[in-house]
CSV table of C-alpha atoms in Angstrom, one decimal:
chain,number,residue,atom,x,y,z
S,1,MET,CA,-11.8,-41.1,7.2
S,2,LYS,CA,-9.2,-40.1,9.6
S,3,VAL,CA,-7.7,-42.3,12.2
S,4,LEU,CA,-5.5,-40.9,14.7
S,5,ILE,CA,-2.6,-43.7,16.7
S,6,ILE,CA,-1.6,-42.6,20.0
S,7,ASP,CA,1.0,-44.8,21.4
S,8,ASP,CA,4.2,-44.0,22.8
S,9,GLU,CA,6.0,-47.2,21.4
S,10,ASP,CA,7.5,-45.6,17.6
S,11,LYS,CA,7.9,-49.2,15.8
S,12,LEU,CA,4.3,-50.1,16.7
S,13,ARG,CA,3.0,-46.7,16.0
S,14,ASN,CA,4.6,-46.7,12.8
S,15,LEU,CA,3.9,-50.4,12.0
S,16,LEU,CA,0.2,-49.5,12.6
S,17,SER,CA,-0.1,-46.3,10.4
S,18,LYS,CA,1.4,-48.3,7.2
S,19,ILE,CA,-0.9,-51.0,7.6
S,20,ILE,CA,-3.9,-48.5,8.0
S,21,SER,CA,-2.5,-46.4,5.5
S,22,PHE,CA,-2.9,-49.2,3.1
S,23,GLU,CA,-6.5,-49.6,3.5
S,24,GLY,CA,-7.1,-46.1,2.0
S,25,PHE,CA,-7.3,-44.1,5.7
S,26,GLU,CA,-5.5,-41.0,6.7
S,27,VAL,CA,-3.5,-41.4,9.4
S,28,PHE,CA,-2.3,-39.1,12.4
S,29,GLN,CA,0.1,-40.0,15.2
S,30,ALA,CA,0.7,-38.9,18.6
S,31,SER,CA,2.7,-40.3,21.2
S,32,SER,CA,1.2,-39.2,23.9
S,33,ILE,CA,-2.1,-38.2,25.3
S,34,LYS,CA,-1.3,-34.5,25.1
S,35,SER,CA,-0.2,-34.7,21.9
S,36,GLY,CA,-3.5,-36.9,21.1
S,37,LEU,CA,-5.6,-34.0,22.6
S,38,LYS,CA,-3.9,-31.5,20.4
S,39,GLN,CA,-4.2,-33.6,17.3
S,40,LEU,CA,-7.7,-33.6,18.1
S,41,GLU,CA,-8.0,-29.8,18.2
S,42,LEU,CA,-6.5,-29.1,14.5
S,43,GLU,CA,-7.8,-32.4,12.5
S,44,GLU,CA,-11.6,-33.8,12.6
S,45,ILE,CA,-10.7,-37.1,13.9
S,46,ASP,CA,-13.3,-40.4,13.1
S,47,VAL,CA,-11.5,-42.8,14.8
S,48,ILE,CA,-9.0,-42.7,17.5
S,49,VAL,CA,-6.7,-46.1,17.7
S,50,SER,CA,-4.8,-45.7,21.6
S,51,ASP,CA,-2.6,-47.8,23.9
S,52,VAL,CA,-4.1,-47.8,27.1
S,53,LYS,CA,-0.6,-47.1,29.0
S,54,LEU,CA,0.5,-43.8,28.2
S,55,PRO,CA,3.6,-41.9,29.5
S,56,ASP,CA,1.0,-39.4,30.6
S,57,GLY,CA,-2.4,-41.1,31.6
S,58,ASN,CA,-4.3,-43.5,31.2
S,59,GLY,CA,-6.3,-44.5,28.1
S,60,VAL,CA,-9.3,-45.9,29.4
S,61,GLU,CA,-9.9,-42.6,31.6
S,62,THR,CA,-8.8,-40.5,28.4
S,63,ALA,CA,-11.5,-42.0,26.6
S,64,LYS,CA,-13.9,-40.4,28.6
S,65,ILE,CA,-12.5,-37.1,28.5
S,66,ILE,CA,-12.5,-37.5,24.8
S,67,LYS,CA,-16.1,-38.7,24.2
S,68,SER,CA,-17.3,-35.8,26.3
S,69,LYS,CA,-15.5,-33.2,23.8
S,70,TYR,CA,-15.8,-34.8,21.1
S,71,PRO,CA,-18.8,-37.2,21.2
S,72,ALA,CA,-19.0,-38.4,17.6
S,73,VAL,CA,-15.3,-39.7,17.6
S,74,GLU,CA,-15.3,-43.7,18.3
S,75,ILE,CA,-12.1,-44.5,20.3
S,76,ILE,CA,-10.7,-48.2,19.7
S,77,LEU,CA,-8.1,-49.3,22.8
S,78,LEU,CA,-5.0,-51.3,22.8
S,79,THR,CA,-3.7,-52.8,25.6
S,80,ALA,CA,-0.7,-55.8,26.3
S,81,PHE,CA,-2.4,-57.3,29.0
S,82,GLY,CA,-5.9,-57.5,28.5
S,83,ASN,CA,-7.9,-57.8,31.9
S,84,ILE,CA,-11.9,-57.8,32.2
S,85,PRO,CA,-11.8,-54.7,34.6
S,86,ASP,CA,-10.2,-52.6,32.3
S,87,SER,CA,-12.7,-53.3,29.4
S,88,VAL,CA,-16.0,-52.9,31.3
S,89,ASP,CA,-14.7,-49.6,32.5
S,90,ALA,CA,-13.2,-48.8,28.7
S,91,ILE,CA,-16.9,-49.5,27.5
S,92,LYS,CA,-18.2,-47.5,30.1
S,93,ASN,CA,-16.5,-44.4,29.0
S,94,GLY,CA,-17.5,-44.5,26.0
S,95,ALA,CA,-14.8,-46.5,24.0
S,96,PHE,CA,-15.8,-48.9,20.8
S,97,ASP,CA,-13.9,-51.6,21.6
S,98,TYR,CA,-10.8,-52.5,23.6
S,99,ILE,CA,-8.9,-55.3,22.4
S,100,THR,CA,-5.5,-57.2,23.2
S,101,LYS,CA,-2.0,-56.5,21.2
S,102,GLY,CA,-1.0,-59.3,19.3
S,103,ASN,CA,-4.0,-61.8,20.5
S,104,ASP,CA,-6.1,-59.5,18.2
S,105,ASN,CA,-4.0,-58.2,15.7
S,106,ASP,CA,-6.7,-59.4,12.8
S,107,ARG,CA,-9.7,-57.7,14.6
S,108,ILE,CA,-7.7,-53.8,14.0
S,109,ILE,CA,-9.1,-53.2,10.1
S,110,PRO,CA,-12.7,-54.4,10.5
S,111,LEU,CA,-13.1,-53.0,13.7
S,112,LEU,CA,-11.6,-49.6,12.3
S,113,TYR,CA,-14.7,-50.1,9.4
S,114,LYS,CA,-17.0,-50.2,12.0
S,115,ALA,CA,-16.0,-47.6,14.0
S,116,GLY,CA,-15.7,-45.2,10.9
S,117,GLU,CA,-19.4,-46.0,9.9
S,118,LYS,CA,-20.5,-45.3,13.1
S,119,ALA,CA,-18.3,-42.1,13.3
S,120,VAL,CA,-19.8,-41.1,9.6
S,121,LEU,CA,-23.4,-41.8,11.7
S,122,ASN,CA,-22.9,-39.6,14.7
S,123,LYS,CA,-21.9,-36.7,12.9
S,124,LYS,CA,-25.1,-36.8,11.2
S,125,VAL,CA,-27.1,-37.5,13.9
S,126,GLN,CA,-25.3,-34.4,15.6
S,127,LYS,CA,-25.9,-32.2,12.6
S,128,LEU,CA,-29.8,-33.1,12.4
S,129,GLU,CA,-30.1,-32.4,16.1
S,130,LYS,CA,-27.7,-29.0,15.7
S,131,GLN,CA,-30.5,-28.5,12.8
S,132,LEU,CA,-33.2,-29.5,14.8
S,133,GLY,CA,-32.1,-27.1,17.6
S,134,GLU,CA,-31.2,-24.0,15.6
S,135,LYS,CA,-35.3,-24.5,13.8
S,136,HIS,CA,-37.1,-24.6,17.4
S,137,SER,CA,-34.7,-22.2,19.4
S,138,PHE,CA,-35.4,-19.0,20.8
S,139,ASP,CA,-33.3,-17.2,17.7
S,140,LYS,CA,-35.6,-18.8,15.3
S,141,ILE,CA,-38.8,-17.0,16.4
S,142,ILE,CA,-39.6,-14.3,14.1
S,143,GLY,CA,-40.9,-10.8,15.3
S,144,ARG,CA,-39.6,-7.3,16.6
S,145,SER,CA,-42.9,-6.1,18.4
S,146,LYS,CA,-42.6,-5.8,21.7
S,147,SER,CA,-45.3,-7.7,22.7
S,148,ILE,CA,-43.4,-10.9,21.3
S,149,ILE,CA,-40.2,-9.9,22.5
S,150,LYS,CA,-41.6,-9.4,25.7
S,151,ALA,CA,-43.3,-13.2,25.6
S,152,ILE,CA,-39.7,-14.9,24.4
S,153,ASP,CA,-37.7,-13.0,27.5
S,154,LEU,CA,-40.2,-14.8,29.8
S,155,ALA,CA,-40.1,-18.0,28.0
S,156,LYS,CA,-36.3,-17.5,28.4
S,157,ARG,CA,-36.1,-16.7,31.9
S,158,VAL,CA,-38.2,-20.1,32.8
S,159,ALA,CA,-36.5,-22.3,30.4
S,160,SER,CA,-33.7,-22.9,32.7
S,161,SER,CA,-35.9,-23.7,35.7
S,162,GLU,CA,-38.1,-26.7,36.4
S,163,THR,CA,-41.3,-24.8,37.0
S,164,THR,CA,-44.7,-25.9,34.9
S,165,VAL,CA,-45.3,-23.6,32.3
S,166,LEU,CA,-48.7,-22.4,30.7
S,167,LEU,CA,-48.7,-20.8,27.4
S,168,THR,CA,-52.1,-19.1,26.5
S,169,GLY,CA,-53.3,-17.2,23.0
S,170,GLU,CA,-55.3,-17.8,20.0
S,171,THR,CA,-55.0,-20.5,17.7
S,172,GLY,CA,-51.8,-20.4,15.3
S,173,THR,CA,-50.1,-18.0,17.7
S,174,GLY,CA,-46.8,-20.7,17.9
S,175,LYS,CA,-47.7,-22.0,21.5
S,176,GLU,CA,-45.8,-25.3,20.1
S,177,VAL,CA,-42.6,-23.3,18.5
S,178,PHE,CA,-42.3,-21.8,22.6
S,179,ALA,CA,-43.1,-24.9,23.8
S,180,GLN,CA,-40.1,-26.6,22.0
S,181,ALA,CA,-37.9,-23.5,22.5
S,182,ILE,CA,-38.2,-23.6,26.1
S,183,HIS,CA,-37.5,-27.4,25.9
S,184,LEU,CA,-34.4,-27.1,24.1
S,185,ALA,CA,-33.2,-24.1,26.4
S,186,SER,CA,-33.6,-26.3,29.8
S,187,LEU,CA,-31.6,-29.1,31.4
S,188,ARG,CA,-33.8,-31.5,29.8
S,189,ALA,CA,-32.8,-31.0,26.4
S,190,ASN,CA,-31.1,-33.9,25.7
S,191,HIS,CA,-34.3,-36.0,26.8
S,192,SER,CA,-37.2,-36.4,24.8
S,193,PHE,CA,-39.7,-33.6,24.3
S,194,VAL,CA,-43.5,-35.2,23.8
S,195,ALA,CA,-46.6,-33.3,22.4
S,196,ILE,CA,-50.0,-33.8,22.1
S,197,ASN,CA,-53.1,-32.4,21.0
S,198,CYS,CA,-55.5,-32.8,23.9
S,199,SER,CA,-58.7,-32.0,22.0
S,200,ALA,CA,-58.0,-34.6,19.1
S,201,PHE,CA,-59.0,-37.7,21.2
S,202,SER,CA,-61.8,-38.5,23.3
S,203,LYS,CA,-61.8,-38.9,27.0
S,204,GLU,CA,-60.9,-42.9,27.3
S,205,LEU,CA,-58.4,-42.7,24.1
S,206,LEU,CA,-56.3,-39.8,25.6
S,207,GLU,CA,-56.2,-41.3,29.0
S,208,ASN,CA,-54.7,-44.4,27.2
S,209,GLU,CA,-52.2,-42.1,25.4
S,210,LEU,CA,-51.1,-40.2,28.3
S,211,PHE,CA,-50.5,-43.1,30.9
S,212,GLY,CA,-50.5,-46.3,28.7
S,213,HIS,CA,-52.3,-49.4,29.5
S,214,LYS,CA,-51.8,-52.8,31.9
S,215,ALA,CA,-52.3,-56.4,29.5
S,216,GLY,CA,-55.7,-56.9,29.6
S,217,ALA,CA,-57.0,-53.7,30.4
S,218,PHE,CA,-59.3,-53.8,27.6
S,219,THR,CA,-60.3,-56.1,24.2
S,220,GLY,CA,-57.3,-56.1,22.3
S,221,ALA,CA,-54.4,-54.9,25.0
S,222,THR,CA,-52.4,-58.1,24.8
S,223,LYS,CA,-49.5,-56.7,26.3
S,224,ASP,CA,-47.9,-53.2,28.5
S,225,GLN,CA,-48.1,-50.3,26.7
S,226,LYS,CA,-46.3,-47.0,27.7
S,227,GLY,CA,-48.2,-43.9,28.0
S,228,LEU,CA,-46.6,-40.4,26.2
S,229,PHE,CA,-45.5,-39.4,30.0
S,230,GLU,CA,-43.4,-42.2,30.2
S,231,GLU,CA,-41.9,-41.5,26.7
S,232,ALA,CA,-41.3,-38.0,28.2
S,233,HIS,CA,-39.4,-39.1,31.4
S,234,LYS,CA,-36.7,-36.8,32.2
S,235,GLY,CA,-37.8,-34.5,29.2
S,236,THR,CA,-41.0,-32.5,28.7
S,237,ILE,CA,-44.4,-33.4,27.6
S,238,PHE,CA,-46.1,-30.5,25.9
S,239,LEU,CA,-50.1,-30.6,26.7
S,240,ASP,CA,-51.7,-28.8,23.7
S,241,GLU,CA,-55.3,-27.4,24.1
S,242,ILE,CA,-55.3,-28.7,27.6
S,243,GLY,CA,-59.0,-26.4,28.0
S,244,GLU,CA,-60.5,-29.6,25.8
S,245,MET,CA,-59.6,-31.9,28.2
S,246,GLU,CA,-62.6,-33.9,30.4
S,247,ILE,CA,-62.7,-32.7,33.8
S,248,GLU,CA,-62.4,-36.6,35.1
S,249,LEU,CA,-58.8,-36.6,33.5
S,250,GLN,CA,-57.7,-33.4,34.8
S,251,ALA,CA,-57.7,-35.0,38.1
S,252,LYS,CA,-55.0,-37.4,36.8
S,253,ILE,CA,-52.7,-34.6,35.2
S,254,LEU,CA,-52.8,-32.7,38.7
S,255,ARG,CA,-51.6,-36.4,40.5
S,256,VAL,CA,-49.0,-36.5,38.3
S,257,LEU,CA,-47.8,-32.9,39.2
S,258,GLU,CA,-48.2,-33.4,42.6
S,259,THR,CA,-46.8,-36.6,43.5
S,260,GLY,CA,-44.7,-37.1,39.9
S,261,GLU,CA,-47.2,-40.6,39.8
S,262,PHE,CA,-50.0,-42.2,37.9
S,263,LEU,CA,-51.8,-45.5,37.0
S,264,ARG,CA,-51.6,-47.1,33.9
S,265,VAL,CA,-55.0,-47.8,32.5
S,266,GLY,CA,-56.3,-51.5,33.9
S,267,ASP,CA,-53.5,-51.1,36.5
S,268,ASN,CA,-53.5,-50.6,40.3
S,269,LYS,CA,-49.8,-50.1,40.8
S,270,PRO,CA,-48.5,-46.4,40.4
S,271,THR,CA,-45.8,-45.2,37.9
S,272,LYS,CA,-43.4,-42.9,38.6
S,273,VAL,CA,-42.3,-40.4,36.5
S,274,ASP,CA,-39.8,-37.1,36.1
S,275,ALA,CA,-41.4,-35.1,33.1
S,276,ARG,CA,-41.9,-31.1,33.4
S,277,ILE,CA,-45.6,-30.2,31.8
S,278,ILE,CA,-45.9,-27.6,29.5
S,279,ALA,CA,-49.5,-26.8,28.8
S,280,ALA,CA,-51.2,-24.4,26.4
S,281,THR,CA,-54.5,-23.2,25.6
S,282,ASN,CA,-56.7,-21.0,23.3
S,283,ARG,CA,-59.4,-20.7,26.3
S,284,ASN,CA,-59.9,-18.4,29.0
S,285,LEU,CA,-59.7,-21.0,31.4
S,286,GLU,CA,-60.7,-18.8,34.5
S,287,ASN,CA,-63.9,-18.5,32.7
S,288,GLU,CA,-64.0,-22.3,32.1
S,289,ILE,CA,-63.7,-22.9,35.8
S,290,GLU,CA,-66.4,-20.6,36.4
S,291,LEU,CA,-68.8,-22.8,33.8
S,292,GLY,CA,-67.4,-26.1,35.9
S,293,ASN,CA,-65.2,-27.2,32.9
S,294,PHE,CA,-61.8,-26.9,34.2
S,295,ARG,CA,-60.5,-27.6,37.5
S,296,ASN,CA,-59.8,-24.8,40.0
S,297,ASP,CA,-56.5,-26.6,41.5
S,298,LEU,CA,-55.3,-27.9,38.1
S,299,PHE,CA,-55.3,-24.2,37.1
S,300,TYR,CA,-53.2,-22.8,39.4
S,301,ARG,CA,-50.5,-25.5,39.3
S,302,LEU,CA,-50.2,-25.0,35.4
S,303,SER,CA,-50.0,-21.2,35.5
S,304,VAL,CA,-47.1,-20.8,38.1
S,305,PHE,CA,-45.6,-19.4,35.0
S,306,ALA,CA,-48.2,-18.1,32.2
S,307,ILE,CA,-47.0,-16.4,29.0
S,308,PRO,CA,-49.5,-15.0,26.9
S,309,LEU,CA,-48.5,-15.0,23.1
S,310,PRO,CA,-49.8,-12.1,21.4
S,311,SER,CA,-51.9,-12.5,18.1
S,312,LEU,CA,-50.6,-11.5,14.5
S,313,ARG,CA,-52.9,-8.5,14.3
S,314,GLU,CA,-51.3,-7.2,17.8
S,315,ARG,CA,-48.0,-7.2,16.0
S,316,PRO,CA,-48.8,-5.9,12.5
S,317,LYS,CA,-45.1,-5.0,11.9
S,318,ASP,CA,-44.0,-8.4,12.4
S,319,ILE,CA,-46.3,-9.7,9.3
S,320,ARG,CA,-43.6,-8.4,6.4
S,321,LEU,CA,-41.0,-10.0,8.6
S,322,LEU,CA,-43.2,-13.4,8.7
S,323,ALA,CA,-44.1,-13.1,5.1
S,324,GLU,CA,-40.7,-13.0,3.7
S,325,HIS,CA,-39.8,-15.8,6.2
S,326,PHE,CA,-42.5,-18.4,4.9
S,327,VAL,CA,-41.4,-17.3,0.9
S,328,ASN,CA,-38.0,-18.2,1.4
S,329,TRP,CA,-38.8,-21.2,3.4
S,330,PHE,CA,-41.3,-22.2,0.9
S,331,ALA,CA,-38.8,-21.6,-2.5
S,332,VAL,CA,-36.1,-23.8,-0.7
S,333,LYS,CA,-39.0,-26.5,-0.4
S,334,SER,CA,-40.3,-26.1,-3.6
S,335,ASN,CA,-36.9,-25.9,-5.1
S,336,ARG,CA,-37.9,-22.7,-6.6
S,337,ARG,CA,-36.0,-19.7,-7.8
S,338,SER,CA,-35.8,-16.0,-5.6
S,339,LEU,CA,-39.2,-14.8,-5.2
S,340,LYS,CA,-40.7,-11.6,-5.3
S,341,LEU,CA,-43.1,-10.0,-3.0
S,342,THR,CA,-45.0,-6.6,-4.3
S,343,ASP,CA,-45.8,-3.7,-2.3
S,344,GLU,CA,-49.5,-4.0,-3.0
S,345,TYR,CA,-49.2,-7.9,-1.9
S,346,LEU,CA,-47.4,-6.7,1.4
S,347,SER,CA,-50.2,-3.9,2.2
S,348,ALA,CA,-52.5,-6.4,2.0
S,349,LEU,CA,-51.0,-8.8,3.9
S,350,GLU,CA,-50.4,-6.2,6.8
S,351,ARG,CA,-54.4,-5.0,6.1
S,352,ASN,CA,-55.6,-8.5,7.1
S,353,ALA,CA,-56.9,-9.1,10.5
S,354,TRP,CA,-55.7,-13.1,10.2
S,355,LYS,CA,-58.0,-15.2,12.7
S,356,GLY,CA,-55.7,-17.9,12.4
S,357,ASN,CA,-52.6,-15.8,13.0
S,358,ILE,CA,-49.0,-17.3,11.6
S,359,ARG,CA,-50.9,-20.6,10.5
S,360,GLU,CA,-53.3,-18.5,8.7
S,361,LEU,CA,-50.4,-16.6,7.2
S,362,LYS,CA,-47.9,-19.3,6.3
S,363,ASN,CA,-51.1,-21.4,4.4
S,364,VAL,CA,-51.9,-17.9,2.2
S,365,ILE,CA,-48.0,-17.6,1.6
S,366,GLU,CA,-47.9,-21.3,0.7
S,367,ARG,CA,-51.1,-20.6,-2.0
S,368,SER,CA,-49.3,-17.5,-3.4
S,369,VAL,CA,-46.0,-19.5,-3.9
S,370,ILE,CA,-47.4,-22.0,-5.5
S,371,LEU,CA,-49.5,-19.5,-8.0
S,372,ALA,CA,-46.5,-17.5,-8.6
S,373,ASP,CA,-46.0,-18.5,-12.1
S,374,ASP,CA,-43.5,-15.5,-12.7
S,375,GLY,CA,-41.7,-15.7,-9.5
S,376,ILE,CA,-43.7,-12.5,-8.5
S,377,LEU,CA,-46.0,-12.8,-5.1
S,378,SER,CA,-48.9,-10.1,-6.5
S,379,LEU,CA,-52.4,-9.9,-5.7
S,380,ASP,CA,-53.8,-12.0,-7.8
S,381,THR,CA,-52.1,-14.6,-5.8
S,382,LEU,CA,-54.1,-14.1,-2.9
S,383,PRO,CA,-57.2,-15.5,-2.3
S,384,ILE,CA,-60.2,-14.0,-3.2
S,385,ASN,CA,-61.5,-12.4,0.3
S,386,LEU,CA,-58.0,-10.5,0.3
S,387,GLN,CA,-58.1,-9.4,-3.1
S,388,GLN,CA,-61.4,-7.7,-2.4
S,389,ASP,CA,-60.5,-6.0,1.2
S,390,ASN,CA,-57.4,-4.7,-0.8
S,391,LYS,CA,-59.9,-3.1,-3.6
S,392,ASP,CA,-62.2,-2.0,-0.8
S,393,THR,CA,-59.2,-0.1,0.9
S,394,ALA,CA,-57.8,1.4,-2.4
S,395,MET,CA,-61.7,3.0,-3.0
S,396,MET,CA,-61.6,4.2,0.4
S,397,SER,CA,-58.4,6.0,0.1
S,398,THR,CA,-60.4,8.6,-1.9
S,399,PHE,CA,-62.9,9.2,0.6
S,400,SER,CA,-63.1,11.4,3.9
S,401,MET,CA,-61.5,10.0,7.1
S,402,ALA,CA,-65.3,9.9,8.4
S,403,SER,CA,-65.9,7.2,6.0
S,404,VAL,CA,-62.6,5.4,6.9
S,405,GLU,CA,-63.7,5.3,10.2
S,406,LYS,CA,-66.7,4.1,9.7
S,407,THR,CA,-65.4,1.2,7.4
S,408,HIS,CA,-63.0,0.3,10.0
S,409,ILE,CA,-65.2,0.0,12.7
S,410,LEU,CA,-67.6,-2.2,11.0
S,411,LYS,CA,-64.6,-4.6,9.9
S,412,ILE,CA,-63.4,-5.2,13.3
S,413,LEU,CA,-67.3,-5.4,14.4
S,414,ASN,CA,-67.6,-8.5,11.9
S,415,TYR,CA,-64.7,-9.7,13.3
S,416,THR,CA,-65.9,-10.1,16.5
S,417,GLN,CA,-69.3,-11.2,16.0
S,418,GLY,CA,-70.5,-8.0,17.2
S,419,ASN,CA,-68.9,-8.1,20.8
S,420,LYS,CA,-68.5,-4.4,21.4
S,421,THR,CA,-66.4,-5.1,24.5
S,422,GLU,CA,-63.5,-7.0,22.5
S,423,THR,CA,-64.2,-4.5,19.4
S,424,ALA,CA,-63.6,-1.5,21.9
S,425,ARG,CA,-60.2,-3.0,23.1
S,426,LEU,CA,-59.1,-4.0,19.3
S,427,LEU,CA,-59.5,-0.5,18.3
S,428,GLU,CA,-57.8,1.0,21.2
S,429,ILE,CA,-60.6,2.7,22.5
S,430,GLY,CA,-62.7,3.4,25.3
S,431,LEU,CA,-66.1,1.6,25.4
S,432,ALA,CA,-68.6,4.7,25.7
S,433,THR,CA,-66.3,6.4,22.6
S,434,LEU,CA,-67.3,3.1,20.4
S,435,TYR,CA,-70.9,3.5,21.3
S,436,ARG,CA,-70.9,7.1,20.5
S,437,LYS,CA,-69.4,6.4,17.4
S,438,ILE,CA,-71.5,3.4,16.7
S,439,ASP,CA,-74.3,6.0,17.4
S,440,HIS,CA,-72.4,8.7,15.0
S,441,TYR,CA,-72.4,6.9,11.9
S,442,LYS,CA,-75.6,5.1,12.4
S,443,ILE,CA,-74.1,1.7,12.3
S,444,SER,CA,-76.8,-1.4,12.8
């Protein structure tokens, strides 16, 4: 552990240095705040032992500056004349402890050990937070297609604002990954990100999860309990699959958006909360409004800034990038050596429709990694349906273009369960053209 002593009294500084060195610590010295800050730039210091009265400033005030720049460093302040106001300010400014020279000499070494343990823990937390931030940052969203780049650009633009965001797209397109990236790029990044899947709870349970309850609200409610909105205070709450929420509960979400207040279950006193809402859905909420399943006013409050996330079939060029990423990830996770993907394997992935999008692709890759005993992900490590699709495609390569086109139209019609409007959209042709081809190829 590295300790920095800042004191303008040479004899005391040298004495402290010897005592601390005997304990096995690596000690650095500085006679002023300026030289102490220089040492911090040069060395990765764990604990600072600093005098309060220094020639170029006050140690109590300096503690605040140091903690803002080096939050993992712990600071023990020494003073010849201890007083309560200074000690209070020292702790407020982030000092680990505040002791009086002479009177508390026996405390210095035990305090150093405690402060050192905390400094090590601080560094571990910082490292984990950095890893988490990297994992969920915009830079970690994989894809080069225009559609995903546009979605990332929109998300980056809205991140620093307080605007409510609505993420739309099919299941498995990465809506929670986007929500976390928006949170981490926002001014709320140092506070909680709380996520809940609204489709996973009944109305009553979801209300309790979101807003908490008052003691005595129902049988078994023996004490007050906070809800997720309170957990997300000053941070962000992510309401996934909000299109599944019961319409009565939607009114309470609207109230939070409009007033920043809600009622706990069984309470009659409003609770104030400051939480940014990011919502997501795989449903067409405008259709749900027409069906009477979703509130019109809530939709307009949620969709102040809507970001559509593309399906995987709309960004086929990204499949290879995603596949390689997941293969590397699962190789590390399962302690496997580097794995190789065959061209046939990748081609089969690129031809699949991926109804479950990125989530489905990830699951398929995980299965292949488990089955790849020789370290090669080949066709026979894929699920049977993907293997069969590949064989069908190989056979088609010897046929005419008409046969290939007919088979492809049949495949998309099967995927959309006969929805011709959606089929025409996916094929990127007009609906009238699709009907002509169905008639020409005698597709029933």
